[in-house]
């Protein structure tokens, strides 16, 4: 095993998949000569050439549409969108074409493509460049949406996404790129993750914390912090937002009797609302307290650093939610 950054895990896995399958190619803005805004594609142009590493114009609708066409003809494009905010310019292509072609063609044609894109705040990029709009895409049948939180998960899920015959939106978070974790030295030993399966990354008995992407990373740290005070928190990393692993969520809450959901997007109509509904439907009789949600403030994210950090969900806000939930649980049990 080697300790690598999330960024390096993505780069190495992408390179390995391009070696494995000549139908895999990458395209996007500034991914070739400039080697990508976040250096995920560093070195790929010199190794694979312009045929398989394709710089595109600043025209998201156009090059996402081109990738859909290439996928329909048997290639496996991996599109890099500079941020998820820019995916909105390609919304019609993603929602009305990539997601629907298989169904509208009666299964005669697949769209095996991956759209990689980062999101998230905390980088002082302003309100229109710091959003988490994954709920838009998680709402759409025909798309798969994944959001790995660690380098190992990023590697396994990118493998799975590239090899999947359906279109996959692969969500990254800018705050995760420099986080580190162990990944097998030989990427041939990395087993593709099962899209649609959550992971219990830390077992516990007192409360379930459910999160994804950056907040799953935060939740892991919070669980360690709570353990020092004798609180046993179980952490469920969703990993996949569509399909959603409702079974793992419900099983965990039935074990612990209470839950907190943590997400980086807005509270209203967010991923957490869907999780709370899932728990209510599948584990209501086991709940000893209402499901609490921790999310971003319902505002366009400020540019000023202190205001930006105050608006984002934090480890402290998650700890407070856990303690409040456990207090409500204890009151009800007595």
Tab-separated table of C-alpha atoms in Angstrom:
chain	number	residue	atom	x	y	z
A	1	UNK	CA	0.000	0.000	0.000
A	2	UNK	CA	1.161	3.537	-0.756
A	3	UNK	CA	0.054	6.757	0.917
A	4	UNK	CA	-1.163	9.074	-1.855
A	5	UNK	CA	-3.356	12.124	-2.200
A	6	UNK	CA	-6.906	11.969	-3.507
A	7	UNK	CA	-5.608	13.855	-6.557
A	8	UNK	CA	-2.877	11.287	-7.214
A	9	UNK	CA	-5.285	8.375	-6.784
A	10	UNK	CA	-7.528	9.814	-9.497
A	11	UNK	CA	-4.609	10.483	-11.834
A	12	UNK	CA	-3.051	7.034	-11.406
A	13	UNK	CA	-6.371	5.242	-11.829
A	14	UNK	CA	-7.283	7.232	-14.923
A	15	UNK	CA	-3.898	6.449	-16.450
A	16	UNK	CA	-4.252	2.736	-15.601
A	17	UNK	CA	-7.701	2.552	-17.184
A	18	UNK	CA	-6.424	4.252	-20.345
A	19	UNK	CA	-3.706	1.607	-20.577
A	20	UNK	CA	-6.222	-1.166	-19.946
A	21	UNK	CA	-8.765	-0.098	-22.570
A	22	UNK	CA	-7.870	1.857	-25.688
A	23	UNK	CA	-11.485	3.019	-25.963
A	24	UNK	CA	-11.050	5.164	-22.847
A	25	UNK	CA	-10.132	8.762	-23.629
A	26	UNK	CA	-10.347	12.065	-21.761
A	27	UNK	CA	-11.646	15.435	-22.848
A	28	UNK	CA	-12.285	18.819	-21.285
A	29	UNK	CA	-11.069	22.367	-20.884
A	30	UNK	CA	-7.312	22.777	-20.405
A	31	UNK	CA	-6.729	19.096	-19.600
A	32	UNK	CA	-4.020	18.589	-22.217
A	33	UNK	CA	-1.306	21.194	-22.595
A	34	UNK	CA	-2.131	22.844	-19.261
A	35	UNK	CA	-2.589	19.365	-17.673
A	36	UNK	CA	-5.861	20.252	-15.980
A	37	UNK	CA	-6.895	22.973	-13.566
A	38	UNK	CA	-6.364	20.538	-10.676
A	39	UNK	CA	-3.571	18.493	-12.344
A	40	UNK	CA	-5.602	15.289	-12.449
A	41	UNK	CA	-4.570	14.800	-16.095
A	42	UNK	CA	-0.916	15.729	-15.562
A	43	UNK	CA	1.348	13.802	-17.947
A	44	UNK	CA	-1.456	12.141	-19.895
A	45	UNK	CA	-1.058	14.199	-23.083
A	46	UNK	CA	2.633	13.379	-23.409
A	47	UNK	CA	1.919	9.697	-22.762
A	48	UNK	CA	-1.228	9.115	-24.807
A	49	UNK	CA	-1.205	11.907	-27.390
A	50	UNK	CA	-3.848	14.285	-28.704
A	51	UNK	CA	-6.110	11.540	-30.010
A	52	UNK	CA	-6.899	10.331	-26.478
A	53	UNK	CA	-6.365	13.542	-24.493
A	54	UNK	CA	-8.517	16.164	-26.126
A	55	UNK	CA	-8.541	19.826	-25.165
A	56	UNK	CA	-11.937	21.366	-25.813
A	57	UNK	CA	-13.292	24.889	-26.321
A	58	UNK	CA	-15.031	26.611	-23.406
A	59	UNK	CA	-18.354	25.152	-24.513
A	60	UNK	CA	-19.689	22.615	-22.015
A	61	UNK	CA	-22.883	21.855	-23.887
A	62	UNK	CA	-20.912	21.177	-27.052
A	63	UNK	CA	-18.211	18.876	-25.728
A	64	UNK	CA	-20.503	16.970	-23.366
A	65	UNK	CA	-22.745	16.360	-26.377
A	66	UNK	CA	-19.726	15.205	-28.401
A	67	UNK	CA	-18.813	12.790	-25.606
A	68	UNK	CA	-22.344	11.372	-25.606
A	69	UNK	CA	-22.052	10.714	-29.316
A	70	UNK	CA	-18.659	9.050	-28.875
A	71	UNK	CA	-20.055	6.837	-26.104
A	72	UNK	CA	-23.002	5.797	-28.267
A	73	UNK	CA	-20.521	4.605	-30.886
A	74	UNK	CA	-18.576	2.426	-28.433
A	75	UNK	CA	-15.914	4.666	-26.931
A	76	UNK	CA	-15.640	5.397	-23.197
A	77	UNK	CA	-15.100	9.130	-22.751
A	78	UNK	CA	-14.106	10.610	-19.396
A	79	UNK	CA	-15.153	14.251	-19.452
A	80	UNK	CA	-13.651	16.728	-17.014
A	81	UNK	CA	-15.841	19.717	-16.224
A	82	UNK	CA	-13.819	22.396	-14.465
A	83	UNK	CA	-16.462	22.687	-11.737
A	84	UNK	CA	-19.928	21.275	-11.170
A	85	UNK	CA	-21.209	24.839	-11.517
A	86	UNK	CA	-20.296	24.707	-15.204
A	87	UNK	CA	-22.252	21.476	-15.637
A	88	UNK	CA	-25.372	23.640	-15.615
A	89	UNK	CA	-24.376	24.836	-19.086
A	90	UNK	CA	-24.602	21.214	-20.236
A	91	UNK	CA	-27.753	20.379	-18.281
A	92	UNK	CA	-29.785	19.559	-21.387
A	93	UNK	CA	-27.146	17.162	-22.702
A	94	UNK	CA	-26.753	15.408	-19.353
A	95	UNK	CA	-30.415	15.210	-18.354
A	96	UNK	CA	-32.223	14.915	-21.692
A	97	UNK	CA	-29.685	12.883	-23.630
A	98	UNK	CA	-27.071	11.005	-21.585
A	99	UNK	CA	-29.641	9.894	-18.998
A	100	UNK	CA	-32.422	8.992	-21.419
A	101	UNK	CA	-30.906	7.503	-24.570
A	102	UNK	CA	-30.769	3.929	-23.247
A	103	UNK	CA	-34.448	4.010	-22.304
A	104	UNK	CA	-35.630	5.872	-25.395
A	105	UNK	CA	-33.742	3.481	-27.696
A	106	UNK	CA	-35.244	0.468	-25.963
A	107	UNK	CA	-31.883	-0.676	-24.646
A	108	UNK	CA	-30.308	-0.845	-28.093
A	109	UNK	CA	-27.735	1.847	-27.317
A	110	UNK	CA	-25.768	2.595	-24.163
A	111	UNK	CA	-23.946	5.759	-23.087
A	112	UNK	CA	-20.850	4.514	-21.202
A	113	UNK	CA	-19.366	7.851	-20.211
A	114	UNK	CA	-18.042	9.474	-17.036
A	115	UNK	CA	-18.354	13.147	-16.162
A	116	UNK	CA	-15.790	14.073	-13.523
A	117	UNK	CA	-16.340	17.377	-11.793
A	118	UNK	CA	-15.402	19.024	-8.474
A	119	UNK	CA	-17.617	21.185	-6.315
A	120	UNK	CA	-17.726	22.591	-2.821
A	121	UNK	CA	-16.879	25.752	-0.967
A	122	UNK	CA	-14.061	26.876	1.250
A	123	UNK	CA	-11.763	28.024	-1.558
A	124	UNK	CA	-12.926	31.662	-1.832
A	125	UNK	CA	-14.251	31.165	-5.360
A	126	UNK	CA	-17.488	33.050	-4.854
A	127	UNK	CA	-21.131	32.034	-4.870
A	128	UNK	CA	-21.320	30.852	-8.483
A	129	UNK	CA	-18.187	28.681	-8.293
A	130	UNK	CA	-18.670	27.044	-4.884
A	131	UNK	CA	-21.936	25.166	-5.148
A	132	UNK	CA	-22.940	21.582	-4.433
A	133	UNK	CA	-25.726	20.948	-6.921
A	134	UNK	CA	-25.505	17.155	-6.984
A	135	UNK	CA	-29.142	16.940	-5.918
A	136	UNK	CA	-30.080	18.145	-9.436
A	137	UNK	CA	-28.505	15.029	-10.939
A	138	UNK	CA	-29.344	12.571	-8.167
A	139	UNK	CA	-32.973	13.350	-8.985
A	140	UNK	CA	-32.652	12.035	-12.582
A	141	UNK	CA	-33.376	8.374	-13.467
A	142	UNK	CA	-30.854	7.068	-15.979
A	143	UNK	CA	-27.840	8.703	-14.351
A	144	UNK	CA	-25.568	7.217	-11.745
A	145	UNK	CA	-24.065	9.687	-9.266
A	146	UNK	CA	-21.104	8.814	-7.047
A	147	UNK	CA	-19.185	10.868	-4.469
A	148	UNK	CA	-16.140	9.089	-2.973
A	149	UNK	CA	-14.524	10.576	0.136
A	150	UNK	CA	-11.076	8.917	0.318
A	151	UNK	CA	-8.254	8.164	-2.138
A	152	UNK	CA	-8.984	4.425	-1.974
A	153	UNK	CA	-12.673	4.986	-2.672
A	154	UNK	CA	-11.849	7.466	-5.435
A	155	UNK	CA	-9.678	4.872	-7.160
A	156	UNK	CA	-12.162	2.018	-6.809
A	157	UNK	CA	-15.153	4.124	-7.834
A	158	UNK	CA	-13.426	5.717	-10.817
A	159	UNK	CA	-12.595	2.233	-12.074
A	160	UNK	CA	-16.205	1.193	-11.633
A	161	UNK	CA	-17.525	4.342	-13.311
A	162	UNK	CA	-15.297	3.984	-16.383
A	163	UNK	CA	-16.262	0.327	-16.813
A	164	UNK	CA	-19.992	0.949	-16.277
A	165	UNK	CA	-22.236	0.934	-19.335
A	166	UNK	CA	-24.375	3.789	-17.975
A	167	UNK	CA	-23.493	7.488	-17.696
A	168	UNK	CA	-21.882	8.261	-14.340
A	169	UNK	CA	-21.489	11.673	-12.727
A	170	UNK	CA	-18.313	11.404	-10.647
A	171	UNK	CA	-18.332	14.054	-7.910
A	172	UNK	CA	-15.134	15.310	-6.358
A	173	UNK	CA	-14.689	18.026	-3.751
A	174	UNK	CA	-12.008	20.676	-4.027
A	175	UNK	CA	-11.226	20.328	-0.324
A	176	UNK	CA	-10.403	16.626	-0.738
A	177	UNK	CA	-7.753	16.802	-3.453
A	178	UNK	CA	-4.816	17.057	-1.031
A	179	UNK	CA	-6.165	14.649	1.596
A	180	UNK	CA	-4.176	11.427	1.874
A	181	UNK	CA	-4.956	7.740	2.207
A	182	UNK	CA	-3.570	4.329	1.343
A	183	UNK	CA	-4.115	2.832	-2.103
A	184	UNK	CA	-2.661	-0.497	-3.389
A	185	UNK	CA	0.709	-0.147	-5.120
A	186	UNK	CA	-0.549	-2.173	-8.080
A	187	UNK	CA	-3.787	-0.620	-9.339
A	188	UNK	CA	-4.635	-3.944	-10.979
A	189	UNK	CA	-5.320	-5.050	-7.391
A	190	UNK	CA	-7.949	-2.336	-6.927
A	191	UNK	CA	-11.379	-3.925	-7.155
A	192	UNK	CA	-13.940	-1.662	-8.822
A	193	UNK	CA	-16.409	-0.419	-6.206
A	194	UNK	CA	-20.017	-1.543	-6.413
A	195	UNK	CA	-21.920	1.556	-7.446
A	196	UNK	CA	-25.020	1.817	-5.320
A	197	UNK	CA	-23.490	0.453	-2.113
A	198	UNK	CA	-22.785	2.561	0.949
A	199	UNK	CA	-20.002	1.645	3.362
A	200	UNK	CA	-20.050	1.482	7.148
A	201	UNK	CA	-16.611	3.002	7.621
A	202	UNK	CA	-16.754	2.920	11.410
A	203	UNK	CA	-19.048	0.667	13.460
A	204	UNK	CA	-20.772	2.125	16.501
A	205	UNK	CA	-23.648	1.601	18.901
A	206	UNK	CA	-24.868	5.002	20.104
A	207	UNK	CA	-25.706	6.994	16.963
A	208	UNK	CA	-25.414	6.830	13.178
A	209	UNK	CA	-23.728	9.644	11.246
A	210	UNK	CA	-24.562	9.538	7.542
A	211	UNK	CA	-22.527	11.608	5.108
A	212	UNK	CA	-20.822	11.659	1.720
A	213	UNK	CA	-17.848	13.264	-0.020
A	214	UNK	CA	-16.127	15.920	2.156
A	215	UNK	CA	-18.598	15.525	4.991
A	216	UNK	CA	-17.903	11.779	5.198
A	217	UNK	CA	-14.272	12.760	5.710
A	218	UNK	CA	-15.373	15.215	8.428
A	219	UNK	CA	-17.662	12.591	9.980
A	220	UNK	CA	-14.765	10.166	10.369
A	221	UNK	CA	-12.824	12.778	12.342
A	222	UNK	CA	-15.858	13.649	14.444
A	223	UNK	CA	-16.399	9.986	15.329
A	224	UNK	CA	-12.802	9.829	16.595
A	225	UNK	CA	-13.370	12.979	18.617
A	226	UNK	CA	-16.588	11.643	20.146
A	227	UNK	CA	-14.939	8.320	21.006
A	228	UNK	CA	-12.640	10.174	23.391
A	229	UNK	CA	-15.782	11.114	25.341
A	230	UNK	CA	-17.132	7.578	25.337
A	231	UNK	CA	-19.624	8.084	22.489
A	232	UNK	CA	-19.696	5.259	19.942
A	233	UNK	CA	-20.713	6.742	16.584
A	234	UNK	CA	-21.314	4.579	13.536
A	235	UNK	CA	-20.343	6.310	10.285
A	236	UNK	CA	-22.077	5.485	7.018
A	237	UNK	CA	-20.378	6.863	3.902
A	238	UNK	CA	-23.021	6.943	1.175
A	239	UNK	CA	-20.429	6.849	-1.665
A	240	UNK	CA	-23.279	6.590	-4.193
A	241	UNK	CA	-26.131	9.110	-4.342
A	242	UNK	CA	-27.939	7.381	-7.180
A	243	UNK	CA	-28.560	4.519	-6.800
A	244	UNK	CA	-28.925	5.110	-3.070
A	245	UNK	CA	-28.215	2.263	-0.672
A	246	UNK	CA	-31.277	2.618	1.522
A	247	UNK	CA	-30.813	-0.830	3.054
A	248	UNK	CA	-27.460	-0.023	4.681
A	249	UNK	CA	-28.815	3.292	6.008
A	250	UNK	CA	-31.875	1.684	7.559
A	251	UNK	CA	-29.948	-1.249	9.033
A	252	UNK	CA	-27.504	1.110	10.733
A	253	UNK	CA	-30.213	3.318	12.253
A	254	UNK	CA	-32.102	0.291	13.481
A	255	UNK	CA	-28.944	-0.705	15.359
A	256	UNK	CA	-28.252	2.674	16.956
A	257	UNK	CA	-31.730	4.189	17.323
A	258	UNK	CA	-30.815	7.706	16.200
A	259	UNK	CA	-29.148	9.498	13.303
A	260	UNK	CA	-27.564	12.717	12.081
A	261	UNK	CA	-27.139	13.432	8.367
A	262	UNK	CA	-24.302	15.698	7.249
A	263	UNK	CA	-24.055	17.257	3.787
A	264	UNK	CA	-22.296	20.138	2.070
A	265	UNK	CA	-25.307	21.364	0.108
A	266	UNK	CA	-28.299	23.383	1.270
A	267	UNK	CA	-30.704	21.906	3.787
A	268	UNK	CA	-33.966	22.530	1.936
A	269	UNK	CA	-34.717	19.776	-0.621
A	270	UNK	CA	-31.202	18.413	-0.119
A	271	UNK	CA	-29.746	14.897	-0.131
A	272	UNK	CA	-30.245	14.865	3.635
A	273	UNK	CA	-33.991	15.307	3.217
A	274	UNK	CA	-34.096	12.126	1.147
A	275	UNK	CA	-32.037	10.281	3.758
A	276	UNK	CA	-34.329	11.484	6.550
A	277	UNK	CA	-37.364	10.276	4.597
A	278	UNK	CA	-35.673	6.921	4.024
A	279	UNK	CA	-35.034	6.542	7.765
A	280	UNK	CA	-38.612	7.541	8.611
A	281	UNK	CA	-39.985	4.943	6.204
A	282	UNK	CA	-37.619	2.129	7.137
A	283	UNK	CA	-36.653	2.666	10.770
A	284	UNK	CA	-39.366	4.812	12.375
A	285	UNK	CA	-40.172	2.282	15.102
A	286	UNK	CA	-36.506	2.122	16.088
A	287	UNK	CA	-35.955	5.887	16.376
A	288	UNK	CA	-35.526	7.394	19.827
A	289	UNK	CA	-35.103	10.970	18.568
A	290	UNK	CA	-35.844	12.973	15.421
A	291	UNK	CA	-33.295	12.757	12.615
A	292	UNK	CA	-31.122	15.866	12.638
A	293	UNK	CA	-29.466	17.372	9.569
A	294	UNK	CA	-26.300	19.414	9.288
A	295	UNK	CA	-25.899	21.407	6.079
A	296	UNK	CA	-24.710	24.663	4.561
A	297	UNK	CA	-26.394	27.972	5.394
A	298	UNK	CA	-29.185	28.764	2.936
A	299	UNK	CA	-27.410	31.639	1.208
A	300	UNK	CA	-25.238	32.163	-1.865
A	301	UNK	CA	-21.809	31.360	-0.429
A	302	UNK	CA	-19.904	34.528	0.562
A	303	UNK	CA	-16.461	35.293	-0.826
A	304	UNK	CA	-15.003	36.678	2.418
A	305	UNK	CA	-13.179	33.828	4.141
A	306	UNK	CA	-14.650	34.228	7.655
A	307	UNK	CA	-18.190	34.429	6.259
A	308	UNK	CA	-17.578	31.504	3.914
A	309	UNK	CA	-16.340	29.270	6.721
A	310	UNK	CA	-19.249	30.333	8.949
A	311	UNK	CA	-21.713	29.306	6.220
A	312	UNK	CA	-20.215	25.850	5.616
A	313	UNK	CA	-21.013	22.839	7.803
A	314	UNK	CA	-18.139	22.073	10.163
A	315	UNK	CA	-16.913	19.411	12.540
A	316	UNK	CA	-18.112	21.539	15.448
A	317	UNK	CA	-21.632	21.858	14.032
A	318	UNK	CA	-21.733	18.091	13.501
A	319	UNK	CA	-20.553	17.411	17.065
A	320	UNK	CA	-23.262	19.734	18.398
A	321	UNK	CA	-25.940	17.956	16.366
A	322	UNK	CA	-24.767	14.553	17.630
A	323	UNK	CA	-24.776	15.677	21.254
A	324	UNK	CA	-28.216	17.278	20.927
A	325	UNK	CA	-29.597	14.108	19.353
A	326	UNK	CA	-28.136	11.915	22.076
A	327	UNK	CA	-29.547	14.241	24.739
A	328	UNK	CA	-33.007	13.937	23.178
A	329	UNK	CA	-32.552	10.172	22.992
A	330	UNK	CA	-31.615	9.922	26.667
A	331	UNK	CA	-34.595	12.053	27.688
A	332	UNK	CA	-36.993	9.859	25.756
A	333	UNK	CA	-35.518	6.606	27.064
A	334	UNK	CA	-35.946	7.827	30.646
